XYZ file of C-alpha atoms in Angstrom:
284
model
C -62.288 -106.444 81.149
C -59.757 -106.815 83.992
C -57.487 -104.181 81.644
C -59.576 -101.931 82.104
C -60.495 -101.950 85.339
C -58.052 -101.656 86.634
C -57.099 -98.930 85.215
C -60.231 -96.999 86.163
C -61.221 -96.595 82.233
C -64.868 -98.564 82.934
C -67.070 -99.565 85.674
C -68.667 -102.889 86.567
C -72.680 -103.519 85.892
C -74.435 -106.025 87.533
C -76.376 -108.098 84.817
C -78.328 -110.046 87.302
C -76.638 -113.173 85.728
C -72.950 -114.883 85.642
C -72.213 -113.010 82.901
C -69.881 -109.942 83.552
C -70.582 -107.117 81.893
C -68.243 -102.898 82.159
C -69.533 -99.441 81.208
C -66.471 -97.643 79.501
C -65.903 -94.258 80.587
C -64.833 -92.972 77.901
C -65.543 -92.352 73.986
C -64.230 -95.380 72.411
C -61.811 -93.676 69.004
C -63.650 -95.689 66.211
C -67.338 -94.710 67.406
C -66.543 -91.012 65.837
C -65.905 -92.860 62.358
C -69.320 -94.970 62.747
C -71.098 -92.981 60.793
C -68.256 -92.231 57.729
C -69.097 -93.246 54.609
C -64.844 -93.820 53.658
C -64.298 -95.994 56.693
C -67.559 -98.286 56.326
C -66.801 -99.474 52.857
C -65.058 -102.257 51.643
C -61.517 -101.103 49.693
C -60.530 -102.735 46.797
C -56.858 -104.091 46.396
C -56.405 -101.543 43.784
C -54.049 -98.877 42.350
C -55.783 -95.342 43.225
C -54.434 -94.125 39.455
C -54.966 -96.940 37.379
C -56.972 -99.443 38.708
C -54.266 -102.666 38.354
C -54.179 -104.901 40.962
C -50.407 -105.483 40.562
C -47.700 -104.456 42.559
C -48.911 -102.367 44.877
C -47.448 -100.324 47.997
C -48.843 -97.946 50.647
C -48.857 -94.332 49.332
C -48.842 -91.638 51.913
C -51.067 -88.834 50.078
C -49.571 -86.378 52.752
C -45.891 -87.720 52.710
C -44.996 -89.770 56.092
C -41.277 -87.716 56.623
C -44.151 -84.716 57.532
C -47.000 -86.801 58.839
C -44.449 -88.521 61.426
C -44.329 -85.340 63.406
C -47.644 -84.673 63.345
C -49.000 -84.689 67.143
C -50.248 -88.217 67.994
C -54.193 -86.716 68.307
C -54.184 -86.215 64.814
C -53.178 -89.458 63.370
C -54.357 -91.980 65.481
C -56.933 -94.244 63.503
C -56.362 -92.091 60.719
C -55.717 -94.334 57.496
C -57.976 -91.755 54.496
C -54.439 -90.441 53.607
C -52.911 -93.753 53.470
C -53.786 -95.167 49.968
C -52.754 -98.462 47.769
C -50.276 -97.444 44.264
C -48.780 -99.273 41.899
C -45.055 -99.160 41.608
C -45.791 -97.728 37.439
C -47.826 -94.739 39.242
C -45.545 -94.589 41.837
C -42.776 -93.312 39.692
C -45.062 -91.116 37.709
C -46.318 -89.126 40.449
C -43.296 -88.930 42.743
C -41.316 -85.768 40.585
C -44.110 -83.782 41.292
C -44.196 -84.712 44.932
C -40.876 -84.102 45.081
C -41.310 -80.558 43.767
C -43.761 -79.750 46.262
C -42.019 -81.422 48.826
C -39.252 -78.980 48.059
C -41.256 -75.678 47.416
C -42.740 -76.539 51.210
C -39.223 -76.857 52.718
C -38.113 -73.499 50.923
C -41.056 -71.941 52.295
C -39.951 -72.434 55.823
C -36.078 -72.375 55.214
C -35.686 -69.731 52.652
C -32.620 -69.312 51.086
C -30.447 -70.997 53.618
C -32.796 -74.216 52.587
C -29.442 -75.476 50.188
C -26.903 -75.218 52.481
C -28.937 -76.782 55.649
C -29.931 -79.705 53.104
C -26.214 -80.197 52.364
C -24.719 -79.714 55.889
C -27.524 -81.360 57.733
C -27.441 -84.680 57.455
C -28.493 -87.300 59.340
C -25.361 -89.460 59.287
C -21.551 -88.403 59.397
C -18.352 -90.038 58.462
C -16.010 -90.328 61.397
C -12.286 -89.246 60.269
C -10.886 -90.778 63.833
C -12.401 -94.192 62.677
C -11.288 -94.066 59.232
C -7.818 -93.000 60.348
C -8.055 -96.358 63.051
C -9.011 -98.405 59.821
C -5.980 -96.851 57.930
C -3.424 -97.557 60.688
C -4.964 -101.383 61.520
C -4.516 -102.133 57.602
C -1.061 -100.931 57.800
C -0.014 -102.718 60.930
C -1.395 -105.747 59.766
C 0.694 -105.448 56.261
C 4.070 -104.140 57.647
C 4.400 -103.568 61.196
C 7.329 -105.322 61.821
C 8.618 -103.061 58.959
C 8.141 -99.782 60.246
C 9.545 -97.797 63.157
C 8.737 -97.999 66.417
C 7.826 -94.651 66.816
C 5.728 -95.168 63.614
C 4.367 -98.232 65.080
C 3.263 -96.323 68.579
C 1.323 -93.411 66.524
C -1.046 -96.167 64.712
C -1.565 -98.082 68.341
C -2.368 -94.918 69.985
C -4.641 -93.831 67.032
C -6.543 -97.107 67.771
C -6.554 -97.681 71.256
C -8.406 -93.860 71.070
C -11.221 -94.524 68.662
C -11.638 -98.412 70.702
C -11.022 -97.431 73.824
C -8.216 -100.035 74.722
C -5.945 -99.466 77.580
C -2.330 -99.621 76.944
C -1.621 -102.933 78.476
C -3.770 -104.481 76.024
C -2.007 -106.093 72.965
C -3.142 -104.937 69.665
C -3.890 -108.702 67.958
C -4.471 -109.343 64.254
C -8.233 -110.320 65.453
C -8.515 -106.844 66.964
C -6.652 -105.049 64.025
C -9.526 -106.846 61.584
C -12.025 -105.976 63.680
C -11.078 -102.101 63.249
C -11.233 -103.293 60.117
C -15.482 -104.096 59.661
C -15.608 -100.981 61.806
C -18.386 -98.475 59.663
C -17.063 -95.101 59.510
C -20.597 -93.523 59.414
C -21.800 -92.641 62.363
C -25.129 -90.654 63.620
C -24.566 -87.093 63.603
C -25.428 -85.602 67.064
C -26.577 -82.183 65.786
C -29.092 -83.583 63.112
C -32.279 -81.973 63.356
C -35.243 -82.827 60.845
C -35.728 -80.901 58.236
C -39.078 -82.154 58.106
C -39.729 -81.651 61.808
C -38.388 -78.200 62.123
C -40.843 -77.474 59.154
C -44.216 -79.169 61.056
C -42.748 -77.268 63.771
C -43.076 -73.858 61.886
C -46.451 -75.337 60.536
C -48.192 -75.847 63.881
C -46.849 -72.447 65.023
C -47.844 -70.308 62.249
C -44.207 -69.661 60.936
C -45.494 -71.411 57.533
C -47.383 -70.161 54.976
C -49.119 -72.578 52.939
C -49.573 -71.532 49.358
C -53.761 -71.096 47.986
C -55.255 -72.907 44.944
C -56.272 -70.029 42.180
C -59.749 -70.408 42.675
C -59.769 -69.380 46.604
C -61.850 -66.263 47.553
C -60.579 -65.790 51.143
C -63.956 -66.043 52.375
C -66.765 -67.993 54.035
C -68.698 -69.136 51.215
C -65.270 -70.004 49.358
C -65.106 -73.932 48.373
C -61.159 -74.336 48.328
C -58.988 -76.927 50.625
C -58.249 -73.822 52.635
C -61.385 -72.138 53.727
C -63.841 -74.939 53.576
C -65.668 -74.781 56.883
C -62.647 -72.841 58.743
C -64.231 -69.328 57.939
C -67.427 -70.218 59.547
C -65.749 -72.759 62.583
C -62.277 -71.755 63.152
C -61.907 -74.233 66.008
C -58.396 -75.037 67.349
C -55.709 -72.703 65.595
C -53.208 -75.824 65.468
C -55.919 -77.488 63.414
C -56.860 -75.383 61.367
C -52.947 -75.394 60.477
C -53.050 -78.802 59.998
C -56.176 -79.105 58.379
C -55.104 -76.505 55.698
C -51.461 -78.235 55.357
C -53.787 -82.364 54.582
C -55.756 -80.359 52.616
C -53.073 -78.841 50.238
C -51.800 -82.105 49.762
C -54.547 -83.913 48.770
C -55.259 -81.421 46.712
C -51.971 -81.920 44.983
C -52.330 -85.511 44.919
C -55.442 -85.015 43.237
C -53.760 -83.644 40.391
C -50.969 -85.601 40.201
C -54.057 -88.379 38.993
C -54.437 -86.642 35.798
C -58.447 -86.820 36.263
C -58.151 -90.377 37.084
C -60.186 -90.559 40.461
C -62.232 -93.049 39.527
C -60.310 -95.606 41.379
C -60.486 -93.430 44.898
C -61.755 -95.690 47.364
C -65.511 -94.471 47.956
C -65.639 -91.892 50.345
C -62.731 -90.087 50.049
C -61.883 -86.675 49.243
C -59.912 -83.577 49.635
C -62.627 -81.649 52.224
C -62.434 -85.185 54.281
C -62.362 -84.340 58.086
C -59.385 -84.477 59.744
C -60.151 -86.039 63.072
C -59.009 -84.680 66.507
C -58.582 -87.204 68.924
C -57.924 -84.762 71.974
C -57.603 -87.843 74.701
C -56.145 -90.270 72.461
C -52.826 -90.377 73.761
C -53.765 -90.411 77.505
C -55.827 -93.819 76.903
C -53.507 -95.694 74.546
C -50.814 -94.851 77.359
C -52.494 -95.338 80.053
């Protein structure tokens, strides 16, 4: 109680007894879900595709390298795209995710999708450490064989990349260290792929591609237009709303008609929640 309280989320009511009793102000997040048929069931332990009770991992239906950079409102307490796979499935469904994955990220990139995919990656290999590495394993093997000038170069090479002064002796325990040293290193001018394209999402730089059967209108059925025509709400929603949408969709038919194991409840037209103040009370 004292939690919040203090932090002016709820107010004190006198019961008339010993017993202390707060008001919250606020909507508590799981009240909106009270009445959800998907989150008032009990899931099985099951594999979505085949039923088996074997093996079996959290599957995000809307992968998690795009759902990570989703803003917090509109994944907090959100688990209907979070599902339970075997590791048999897994592999039998994860091509086509991968396809789709890949159609999305030439969608926003274009052409130049290849080379950002190649050049952009999240982890480099240092050439100044893997010099230091080359020049401890020859000191250690011959340095009293080489010339002193020699010798100097590979000192000064790795007092750089350690950042020894001068008038500290280079040691065979310091040479092994350089050694262990990893020549990967993070690459200060990554940037997400995957964030750059929820990025372009949110701002309307993405287009996301319409099942066959859509009619662009308000009595149409599909992922897209289901209740946006009629309520378009938020635009960043919407966005979102249409990006879940087209995935479960996808995941739906990477099941081969098997939905008979879906947990109860669930479904591509599912509402995605918008938890507007979320943030501000978890943080606060």
């Amino acid at each position: 109680m004292a939690w919040y309280l203090n932090r002016g989320l709820a107010t004190e009511i006198d019961t008339g007894t010993s017993n202390k009793a707060i008001k919250l102000l606020f909507e508590p997040l799981g009240r909106t879900m009270i009445d959800d048929p998907y989150y008032l069931k009990v899931k099985q332990n099951i594999c979505v595709k085949c039923g088996g009770d074997k093996l079996l991992n959290k599957f995000y239906v809307v992968p998690y390298e795009f759902r990570q950079y989703f803003p917090f409102r509109f994944k907090v307490r959100s688990s209907h795209d979070i599902v339970l796979i075997c590791v048999d499935c897994r592999e039998c469904i994860t091509p086509a995710y991968n396809m789709k994955k890949k159609m999305f990220y030439l969608n926003a990139f274009g052409p130049l999708w290849k080379e950002y995919e190649e050049n952009n990656q999240k982890h480099k290999i240092s050439h100044e450490i893997v010099k230091a590495r080359k020049s401890a394993r020859a000191l250690l093997t011959a340095k009293d064989k080489m010339p002193i000038e020699k010798r100097d170069d590979l000192e000064r090479c790795i007092r750089q990349v350690c950042e020894l002064d001068s008038d500290i002796e280079l040691c065979d325990n310091i040479l092994k260290d350089v050694l262990t040293m990893d020549s990967k290193v993070e690459n200060p001018n990554y940037e997400s792929a995957a964030e750059i394209l929820v990025k372009n999402l949110l701002e309307g730089n993405l287009d996301i591609p319409r099942p066959e059967e859509c009619k662009r209108s308000e009595t149409c059925n599909c992922f897209l237009c289901h209740g946006d025509a009629s309520k378009p709400g938020d635009i960043e929603h919407a966005r979102l709303k249409g990006f879940v949408r087209s995935w479960r969709y996808h995941f739906v038919s990477t099941l081969n008609g098997q939905e008979n194991f879906l947990p109860e409840g669930w479904s591509i037209q599912h509402k995605i929640q918008d938890y507007e103040d979320a943030r501000s009370i978890s943080r606060t």
